[in-house]
Tab-separated table of C-alpha atoms in Angstrom:
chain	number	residue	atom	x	y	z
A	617	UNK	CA	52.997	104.150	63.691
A	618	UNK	CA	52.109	100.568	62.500
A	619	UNK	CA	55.928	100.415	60.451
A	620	UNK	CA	57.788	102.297	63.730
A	621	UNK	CA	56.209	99.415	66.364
A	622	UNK	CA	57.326	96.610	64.005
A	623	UNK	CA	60.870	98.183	63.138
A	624	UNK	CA	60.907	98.622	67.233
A	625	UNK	CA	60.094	94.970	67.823
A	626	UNK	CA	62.801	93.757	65.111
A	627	UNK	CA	65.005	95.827	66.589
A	628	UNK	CA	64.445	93.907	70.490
A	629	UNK	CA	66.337	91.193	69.503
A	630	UNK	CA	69.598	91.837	68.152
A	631	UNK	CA	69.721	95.043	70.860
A	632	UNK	CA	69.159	92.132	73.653
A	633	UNK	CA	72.134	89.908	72.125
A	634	UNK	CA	74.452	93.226	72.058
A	635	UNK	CA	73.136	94.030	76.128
A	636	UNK	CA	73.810	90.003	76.881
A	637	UNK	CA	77.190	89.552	74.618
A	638	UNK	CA	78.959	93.021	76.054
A	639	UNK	CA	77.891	91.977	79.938
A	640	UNK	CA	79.217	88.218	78.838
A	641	UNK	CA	82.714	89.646	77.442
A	642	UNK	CA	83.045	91.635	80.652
A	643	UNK	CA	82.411	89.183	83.531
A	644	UNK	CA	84.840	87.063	81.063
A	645	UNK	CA	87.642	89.575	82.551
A	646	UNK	CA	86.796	90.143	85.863
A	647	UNK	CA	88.369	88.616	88.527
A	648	UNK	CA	87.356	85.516	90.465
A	649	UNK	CA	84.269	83.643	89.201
A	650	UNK	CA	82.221	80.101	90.247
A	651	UNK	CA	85.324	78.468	90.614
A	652	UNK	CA	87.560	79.974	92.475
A	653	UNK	CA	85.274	80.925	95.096
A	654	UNK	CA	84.733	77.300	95.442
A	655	UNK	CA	88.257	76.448	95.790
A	656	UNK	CA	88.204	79.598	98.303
A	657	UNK	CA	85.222	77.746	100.522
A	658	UNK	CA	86.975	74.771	100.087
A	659	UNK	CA	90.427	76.086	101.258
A	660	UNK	CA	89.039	77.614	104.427
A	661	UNK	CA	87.046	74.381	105.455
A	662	UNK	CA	83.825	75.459	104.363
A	663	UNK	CA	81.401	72.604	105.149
A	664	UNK	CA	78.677	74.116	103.249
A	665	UNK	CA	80.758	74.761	99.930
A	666	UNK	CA	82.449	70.773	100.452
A	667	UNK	CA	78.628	68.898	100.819
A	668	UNK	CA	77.598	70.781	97.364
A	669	UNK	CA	80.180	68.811	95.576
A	670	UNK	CA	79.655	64.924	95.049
A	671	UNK	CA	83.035	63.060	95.879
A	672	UNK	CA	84.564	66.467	97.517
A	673	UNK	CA	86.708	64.907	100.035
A	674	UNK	CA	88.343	62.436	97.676
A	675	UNK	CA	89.388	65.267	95.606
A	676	UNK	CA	91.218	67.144	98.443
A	677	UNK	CA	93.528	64.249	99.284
A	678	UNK	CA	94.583	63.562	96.476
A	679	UNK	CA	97.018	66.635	95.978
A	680	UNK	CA	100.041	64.380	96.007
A	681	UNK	CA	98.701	62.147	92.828
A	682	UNK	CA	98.736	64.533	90.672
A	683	UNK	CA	101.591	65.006	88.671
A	684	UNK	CA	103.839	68.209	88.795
A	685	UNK	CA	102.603	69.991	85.316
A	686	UNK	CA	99.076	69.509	85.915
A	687	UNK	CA	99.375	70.827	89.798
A	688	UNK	CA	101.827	74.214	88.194
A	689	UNK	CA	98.994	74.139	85.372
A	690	UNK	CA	96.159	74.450	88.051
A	691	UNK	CA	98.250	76.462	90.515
A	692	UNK	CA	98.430	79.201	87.464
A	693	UNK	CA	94.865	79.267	87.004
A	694	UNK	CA	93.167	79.549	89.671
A	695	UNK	CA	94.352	81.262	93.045
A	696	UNK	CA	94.445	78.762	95.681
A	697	UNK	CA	94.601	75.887	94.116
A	698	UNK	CA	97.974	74.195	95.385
A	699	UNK	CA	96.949	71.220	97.037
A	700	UNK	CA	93.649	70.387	95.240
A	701	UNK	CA	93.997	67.308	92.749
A	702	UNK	CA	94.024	68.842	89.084
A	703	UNK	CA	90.987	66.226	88.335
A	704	UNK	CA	88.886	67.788	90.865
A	705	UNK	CA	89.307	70.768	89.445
A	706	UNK	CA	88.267	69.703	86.044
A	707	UNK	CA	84.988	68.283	87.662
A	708	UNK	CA	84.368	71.732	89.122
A	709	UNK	CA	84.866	73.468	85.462
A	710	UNK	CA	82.336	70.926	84.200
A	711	UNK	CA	79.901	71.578	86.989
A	712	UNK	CA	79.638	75.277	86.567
A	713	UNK	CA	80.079	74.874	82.658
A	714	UNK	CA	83.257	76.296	82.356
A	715	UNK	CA	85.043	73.160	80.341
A	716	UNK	CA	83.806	74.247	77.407
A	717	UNK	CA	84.904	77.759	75.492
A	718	UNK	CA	83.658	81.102	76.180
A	719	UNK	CA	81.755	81.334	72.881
A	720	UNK	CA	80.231	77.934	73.237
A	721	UNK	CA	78.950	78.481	77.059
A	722	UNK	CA	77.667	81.638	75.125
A	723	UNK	CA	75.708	80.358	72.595
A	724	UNK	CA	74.203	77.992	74.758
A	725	UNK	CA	73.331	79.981	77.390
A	726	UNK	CA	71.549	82.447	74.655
A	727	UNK	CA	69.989	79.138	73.203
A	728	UNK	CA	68.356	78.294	76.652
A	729	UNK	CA	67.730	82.191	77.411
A	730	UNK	CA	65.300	82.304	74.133
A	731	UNK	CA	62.739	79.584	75.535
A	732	UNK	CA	62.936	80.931	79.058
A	733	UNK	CA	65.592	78.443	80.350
A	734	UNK	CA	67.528	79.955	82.598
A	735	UNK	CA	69.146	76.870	84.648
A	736	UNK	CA	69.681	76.853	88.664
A	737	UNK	CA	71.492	78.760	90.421
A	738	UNK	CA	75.168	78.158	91.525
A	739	UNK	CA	74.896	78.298	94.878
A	740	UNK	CA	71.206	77.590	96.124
A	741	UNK	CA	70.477	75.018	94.179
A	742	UNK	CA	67.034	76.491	92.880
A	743	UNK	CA	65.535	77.479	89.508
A	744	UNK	CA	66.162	80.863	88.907
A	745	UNK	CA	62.874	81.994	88.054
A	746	UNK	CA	62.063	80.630	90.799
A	747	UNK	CA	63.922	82.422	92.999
A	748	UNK	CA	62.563	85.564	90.847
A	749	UNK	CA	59.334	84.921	91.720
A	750	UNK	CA	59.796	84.488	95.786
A	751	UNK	CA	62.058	87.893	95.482
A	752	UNK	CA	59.487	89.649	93.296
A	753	UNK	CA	56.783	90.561	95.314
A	754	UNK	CA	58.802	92.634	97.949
A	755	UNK	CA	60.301	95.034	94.925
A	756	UNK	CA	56.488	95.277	93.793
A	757	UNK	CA	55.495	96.182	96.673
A	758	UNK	CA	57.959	98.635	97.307
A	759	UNK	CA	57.556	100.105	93.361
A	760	UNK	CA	54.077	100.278	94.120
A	761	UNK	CA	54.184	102.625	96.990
A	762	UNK	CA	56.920	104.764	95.092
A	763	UNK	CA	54.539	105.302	92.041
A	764	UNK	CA	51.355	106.420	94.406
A	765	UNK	CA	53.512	108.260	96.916
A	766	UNK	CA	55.566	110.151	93.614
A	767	UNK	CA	52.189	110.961	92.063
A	768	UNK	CA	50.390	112.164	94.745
A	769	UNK	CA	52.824	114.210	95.889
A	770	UNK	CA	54.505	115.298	92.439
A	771	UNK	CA	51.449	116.065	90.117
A	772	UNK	CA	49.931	118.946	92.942
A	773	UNK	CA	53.312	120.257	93.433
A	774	UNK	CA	53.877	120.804	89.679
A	775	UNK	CA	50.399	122.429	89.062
A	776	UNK	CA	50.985	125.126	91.933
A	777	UNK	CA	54.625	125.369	90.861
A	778	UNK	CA	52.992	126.402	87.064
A	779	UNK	CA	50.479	128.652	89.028
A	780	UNK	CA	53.175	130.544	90.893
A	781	UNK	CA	55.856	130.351	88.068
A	782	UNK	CA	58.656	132.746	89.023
A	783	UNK	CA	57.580	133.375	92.175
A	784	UNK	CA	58.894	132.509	95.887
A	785	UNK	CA	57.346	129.330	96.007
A	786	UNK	CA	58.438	128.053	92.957
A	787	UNK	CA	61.952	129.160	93.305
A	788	UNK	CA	63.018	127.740	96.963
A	789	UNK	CA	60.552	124.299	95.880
A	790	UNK	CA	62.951	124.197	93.076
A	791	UNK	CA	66.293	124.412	94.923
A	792	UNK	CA	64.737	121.401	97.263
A	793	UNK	CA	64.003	119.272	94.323
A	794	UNK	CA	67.155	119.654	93.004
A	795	UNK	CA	69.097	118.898	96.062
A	796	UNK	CA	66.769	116.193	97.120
A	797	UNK	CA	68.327	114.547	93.021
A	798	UNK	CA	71.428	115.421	93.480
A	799	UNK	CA	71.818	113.328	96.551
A	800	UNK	CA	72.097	109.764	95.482
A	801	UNK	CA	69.492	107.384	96.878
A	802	UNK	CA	71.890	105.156	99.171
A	803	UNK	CA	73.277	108.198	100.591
A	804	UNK	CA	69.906	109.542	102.028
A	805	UNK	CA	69.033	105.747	103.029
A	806	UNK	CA	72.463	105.855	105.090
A	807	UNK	CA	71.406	109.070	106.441
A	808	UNK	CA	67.926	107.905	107.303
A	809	UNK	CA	69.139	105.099	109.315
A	810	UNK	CA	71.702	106.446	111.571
A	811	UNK	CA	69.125	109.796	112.274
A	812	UNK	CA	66.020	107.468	112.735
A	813	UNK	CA	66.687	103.707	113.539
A	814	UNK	CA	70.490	103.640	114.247
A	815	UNK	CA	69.843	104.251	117.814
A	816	UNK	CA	72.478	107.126	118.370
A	817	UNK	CA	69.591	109.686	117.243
A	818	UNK	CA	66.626	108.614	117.544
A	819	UNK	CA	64.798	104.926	117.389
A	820	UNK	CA	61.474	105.195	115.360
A	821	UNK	CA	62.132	103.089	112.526
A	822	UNK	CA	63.188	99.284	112.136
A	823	UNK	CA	66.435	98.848	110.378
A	824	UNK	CA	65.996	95.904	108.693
A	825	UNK	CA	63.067	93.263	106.765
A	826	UNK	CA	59.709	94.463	105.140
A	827	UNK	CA	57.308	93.454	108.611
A	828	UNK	CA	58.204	92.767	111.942
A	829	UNK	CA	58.372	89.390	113.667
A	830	UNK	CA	54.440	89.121	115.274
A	831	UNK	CA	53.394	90.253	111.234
A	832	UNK	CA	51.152	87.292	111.431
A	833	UNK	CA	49.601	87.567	114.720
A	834	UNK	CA	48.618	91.427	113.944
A	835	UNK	CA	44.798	92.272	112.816
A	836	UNK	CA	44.702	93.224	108.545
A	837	UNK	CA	44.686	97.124	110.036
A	838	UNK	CA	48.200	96.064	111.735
A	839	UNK	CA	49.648	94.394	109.506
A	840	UNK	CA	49.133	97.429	107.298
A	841	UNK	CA	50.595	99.380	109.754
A	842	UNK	CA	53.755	97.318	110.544
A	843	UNK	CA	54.621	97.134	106.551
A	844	UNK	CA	53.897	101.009	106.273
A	845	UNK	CA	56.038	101.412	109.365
A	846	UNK	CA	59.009	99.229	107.968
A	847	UNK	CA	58.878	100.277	104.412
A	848	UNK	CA	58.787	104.275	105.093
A	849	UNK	CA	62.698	105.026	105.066
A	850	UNK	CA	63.515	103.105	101.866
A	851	UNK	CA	60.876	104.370	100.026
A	852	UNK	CA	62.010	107.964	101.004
A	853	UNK	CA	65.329	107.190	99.890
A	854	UNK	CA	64.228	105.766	96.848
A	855	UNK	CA	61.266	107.837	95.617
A	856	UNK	CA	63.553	111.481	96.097
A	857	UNK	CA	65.025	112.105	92.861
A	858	UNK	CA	61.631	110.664	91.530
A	859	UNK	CA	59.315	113.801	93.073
A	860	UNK	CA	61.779	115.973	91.049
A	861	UNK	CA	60.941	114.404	87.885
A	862	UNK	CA	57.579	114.229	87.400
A	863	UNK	CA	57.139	117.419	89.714
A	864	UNK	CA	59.036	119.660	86.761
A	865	UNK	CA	57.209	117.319	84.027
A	866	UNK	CA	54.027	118.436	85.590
A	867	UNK	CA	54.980	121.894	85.797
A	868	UNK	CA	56.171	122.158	82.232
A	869	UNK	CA	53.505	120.421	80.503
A	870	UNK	CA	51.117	122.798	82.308
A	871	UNK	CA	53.191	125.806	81.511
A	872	UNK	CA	52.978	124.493	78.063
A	873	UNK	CA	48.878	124.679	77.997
A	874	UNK	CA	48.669	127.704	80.138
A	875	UNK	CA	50.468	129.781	77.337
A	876	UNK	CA	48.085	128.384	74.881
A	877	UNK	CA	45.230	130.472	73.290
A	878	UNK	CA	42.377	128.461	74.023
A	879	UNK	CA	43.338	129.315	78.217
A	880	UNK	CA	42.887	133.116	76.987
A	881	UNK	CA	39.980	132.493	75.642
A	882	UNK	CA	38.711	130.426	78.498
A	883	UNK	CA	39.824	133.491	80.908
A	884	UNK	CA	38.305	136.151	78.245
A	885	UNK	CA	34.596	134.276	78.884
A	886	UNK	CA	35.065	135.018	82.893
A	887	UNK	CA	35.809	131.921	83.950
A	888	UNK	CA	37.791	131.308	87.264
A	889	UNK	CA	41.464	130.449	87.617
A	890	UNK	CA	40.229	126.546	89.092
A	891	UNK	CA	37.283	126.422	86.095
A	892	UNK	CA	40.122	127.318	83.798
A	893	UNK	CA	42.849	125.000	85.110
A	894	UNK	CA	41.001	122.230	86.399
A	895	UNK	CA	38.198	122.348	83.577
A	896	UNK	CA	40.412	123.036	80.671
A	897	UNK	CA	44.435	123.094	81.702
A	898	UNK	CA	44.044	119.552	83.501
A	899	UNK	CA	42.950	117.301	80.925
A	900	UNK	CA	45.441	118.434	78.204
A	901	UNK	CA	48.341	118.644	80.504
A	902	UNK	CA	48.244	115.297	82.294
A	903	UNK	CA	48.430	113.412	78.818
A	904	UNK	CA	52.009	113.503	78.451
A	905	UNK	CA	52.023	112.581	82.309
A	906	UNK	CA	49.978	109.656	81.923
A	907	UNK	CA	51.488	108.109	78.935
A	908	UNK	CA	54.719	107.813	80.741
A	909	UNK	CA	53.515	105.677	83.646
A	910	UNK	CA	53.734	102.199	82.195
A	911	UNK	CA	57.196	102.880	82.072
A	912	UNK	CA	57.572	104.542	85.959
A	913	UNK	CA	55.201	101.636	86.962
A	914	UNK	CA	57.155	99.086	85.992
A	915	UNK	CA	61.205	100.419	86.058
A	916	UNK	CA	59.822	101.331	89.845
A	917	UNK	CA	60.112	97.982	90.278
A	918	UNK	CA	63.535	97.989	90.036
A	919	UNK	CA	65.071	101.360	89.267
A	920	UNK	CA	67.585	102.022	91.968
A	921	UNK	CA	66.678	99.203	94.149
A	922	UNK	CA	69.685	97.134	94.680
A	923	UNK	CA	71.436	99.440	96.783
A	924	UNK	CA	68.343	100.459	98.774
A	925	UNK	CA	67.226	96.708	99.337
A	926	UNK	CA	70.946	95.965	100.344
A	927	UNK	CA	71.202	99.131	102.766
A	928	UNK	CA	68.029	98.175	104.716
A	929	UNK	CA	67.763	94.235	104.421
A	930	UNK	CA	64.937	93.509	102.216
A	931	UNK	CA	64.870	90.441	100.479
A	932	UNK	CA	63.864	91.892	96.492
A	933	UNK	CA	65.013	91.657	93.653
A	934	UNK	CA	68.020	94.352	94.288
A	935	UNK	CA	69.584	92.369	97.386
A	936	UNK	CA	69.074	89.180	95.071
A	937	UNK	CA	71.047	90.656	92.649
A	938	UNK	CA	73.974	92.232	95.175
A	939	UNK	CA	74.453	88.592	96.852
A	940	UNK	CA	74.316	86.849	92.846
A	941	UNK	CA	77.226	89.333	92.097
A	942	UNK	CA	78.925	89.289	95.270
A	943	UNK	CA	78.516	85.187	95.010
A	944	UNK	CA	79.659	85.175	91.511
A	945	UNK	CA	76.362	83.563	90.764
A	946	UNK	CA	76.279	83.832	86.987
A	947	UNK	CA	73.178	82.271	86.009
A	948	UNK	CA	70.874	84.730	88.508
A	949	UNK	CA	73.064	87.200	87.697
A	950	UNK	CA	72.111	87.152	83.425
A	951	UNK	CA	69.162	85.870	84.265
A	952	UNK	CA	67.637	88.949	85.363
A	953	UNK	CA	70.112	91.161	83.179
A	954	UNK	CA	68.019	89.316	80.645
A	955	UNK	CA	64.595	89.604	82.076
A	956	UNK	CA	65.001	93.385	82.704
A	957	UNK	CA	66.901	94.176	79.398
A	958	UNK	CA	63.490	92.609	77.595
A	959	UNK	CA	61.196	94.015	79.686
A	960	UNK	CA	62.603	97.498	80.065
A	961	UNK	CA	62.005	97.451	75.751
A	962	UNK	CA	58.717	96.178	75.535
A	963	UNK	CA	57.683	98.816	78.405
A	964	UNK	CA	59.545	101.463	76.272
A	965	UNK	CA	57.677	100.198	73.288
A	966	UNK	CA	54.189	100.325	74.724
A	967	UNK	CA	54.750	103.873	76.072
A	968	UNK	CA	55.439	104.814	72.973
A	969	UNK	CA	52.372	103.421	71.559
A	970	UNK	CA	50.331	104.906	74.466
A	971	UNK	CA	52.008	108.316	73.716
A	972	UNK	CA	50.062	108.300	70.208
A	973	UNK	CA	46.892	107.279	72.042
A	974	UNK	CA	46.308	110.466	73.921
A	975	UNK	CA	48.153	112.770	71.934
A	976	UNK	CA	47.469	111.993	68.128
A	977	UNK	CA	50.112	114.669	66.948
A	978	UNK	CA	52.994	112.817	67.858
A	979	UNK	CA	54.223	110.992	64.314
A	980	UNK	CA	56.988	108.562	65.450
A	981	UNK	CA	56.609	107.247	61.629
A	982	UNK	CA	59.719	109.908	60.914
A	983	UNK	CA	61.584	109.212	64.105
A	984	UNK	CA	64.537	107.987	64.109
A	985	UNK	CA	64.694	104.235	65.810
């Protein structure tokens, strides 16, 4: 195990660079970027866009100084440009970094990315981690609630779906969970909204934010309440194809035991069906259950959130990312391409280990890495 975690942990780095050089390449090729949605704020008389650059308004008048290859030069570049004095332009480039090459913005940016440096954003003039930090705690409180709700629901559902194997119950519970992930998670938060808080239907759920306005002025029971009451439809939409996941993982793994011959022998001694499953089934059964939730803990975080955050207004992690892509805001956006690449390994890495904690038998020492 010792030679599989270190080969793993070797392995982080140069896996990270491929992740980080591939998603590099690509924005490299897609269309628009820092720039020219600057010189698109700028064209339409964005004040905002203007008061973020020092020395703006010289720039824009001086269109007719500049000579006529550097304006056809610019013009071909970026869209929008015709008008704008090729020197401003420049000055852009060098404020968002792009004077330099596309390997040398990526080495740097790699450089800065290994001690934690990951710069200011482009358009909110904040540290990045900072702005992860202020974003984090709604997606953690929203992963939270998935994890308990998918647990408590999941793990009983998968023991009487073992119990009843074959039967009714298992067989119509089974078409459900199948439909319910099938159905992708912005779909059903759509769905949710116009039935319950669109108004047309029926009005019983906010359609927007993680507490309502008075949050403050409510008593602790309230407040527990109003978040409860806000956070219900998105954590429906994104916890659905989560119940059928660990509901069939339950059910297997206690398929698994039930065919096993110490449960015959438990049975041949006259024990009940609950002293058998609960006394002897349980314990064996839930260890492949358990080992996996480091990893649903923490990719519950941020597993299918961006969508669901966007859909009903919550200010995460997921909407941070939409409006960094939507803004072409490159530093947020490989920021947390970074962050989650790393963590999503170590978590992958740990379960791993924890698997060989509670289940000895697996040998990952053969595996292939």
């Amino acid at each position: 195990m010792i030679a599989y975690l270190i080969k793993r942990l070797l392995l982080i780095f140069p896996t990270l660079l491929g992740i980080m050089l591939i998603s590099f390449v690509i924005i490299q090729f897609a269309p628009g970027g820092p720039v020219d949605r600057m010189i698109a704020q700028l064209s339409g008389n964005d004040v905002s866009a203007t008061s973020r650059i020092g020395g703006g308004g010289d720039g824009l008048a001086g269109g007719s100084a500049a000579t006529t290859a550097e304006s056809a030069q610019v013009t071909s570049k970026y869209r929008g440009a015709q008008g704008l004095d090729p020197e401003f332009i420049k000055e852009l480039e060098r404020q968002f970094g792009f004077d330099k090459p596309a390997h040398e913005r990526f080495l740097l940016m790699m450089k800065n990315y290994v001690t934690f440096n990951f710069g200011n954003s482009y358009y909110r003039d904040t540290p990045v981690i900072q702005l992860i930090k202020e974003k984090l705690p709604v997606s953690v409180s929203l992963g939270i609630c998935m994890v308990v709700l998918t647990y408590l629901i999941s793990i009983p559902l998968g023991i009487r779906k073992a119990v009843h194997d074959g039967e009714p119950f298992d067989t119509w519970t089974s078409g459900v969970l199948v439909v319910g992930y099938a159905l992708p998670g912005f779909m059903v938060g759509v769905f949710l909204l116009v039935l319950f808080a669109g108004g047309s239907f029926f009005q019983w759920f906010p359609t927007r934010g993680l507490t309502s306005e008075n949050h403050a002025e409510l008593s602790l029971i309230g407040q527990l309440f109003d978040r409860a009451w806000h956070i219900t439809l998105p954590l429906i939409a994104l916890a659905l194809s989560a119940f059928t996941q660990l509901t069939f993982l339950t059910k297997n793994s206690f398929i698994d035991e039930i065919r096993k011959q110490y449960v015959l022998t438990a049975r041949s001694k006259g024990l009940t069906q609950n002293q058998v499953l609960y006394g002897h089934i349980f314990r064996n059964a839930m260890l492949i259950i358990i080992a996996g939730f480091p990893a649903a803990f923490i990719f519950a975080f941020f597993t299918g959130s961006l969508l669901i955050e966007t859909i009903f207004s919550l200010d995460g992690l997921g909407l941070l990312g939409f409006e960094s892509i939507i803004n072409r805001d490159y530093p947020v956006v490989f920021a947390t391409l970074f962050i989650f690449s790393l963590l999503g390994m170590v978590v992958q890495l740990i379960t791993d280990f924890v698997y060989t904690l509670v289940d000895p038998r697996i040998d990952f020492e053969n595996r292939e890495v």
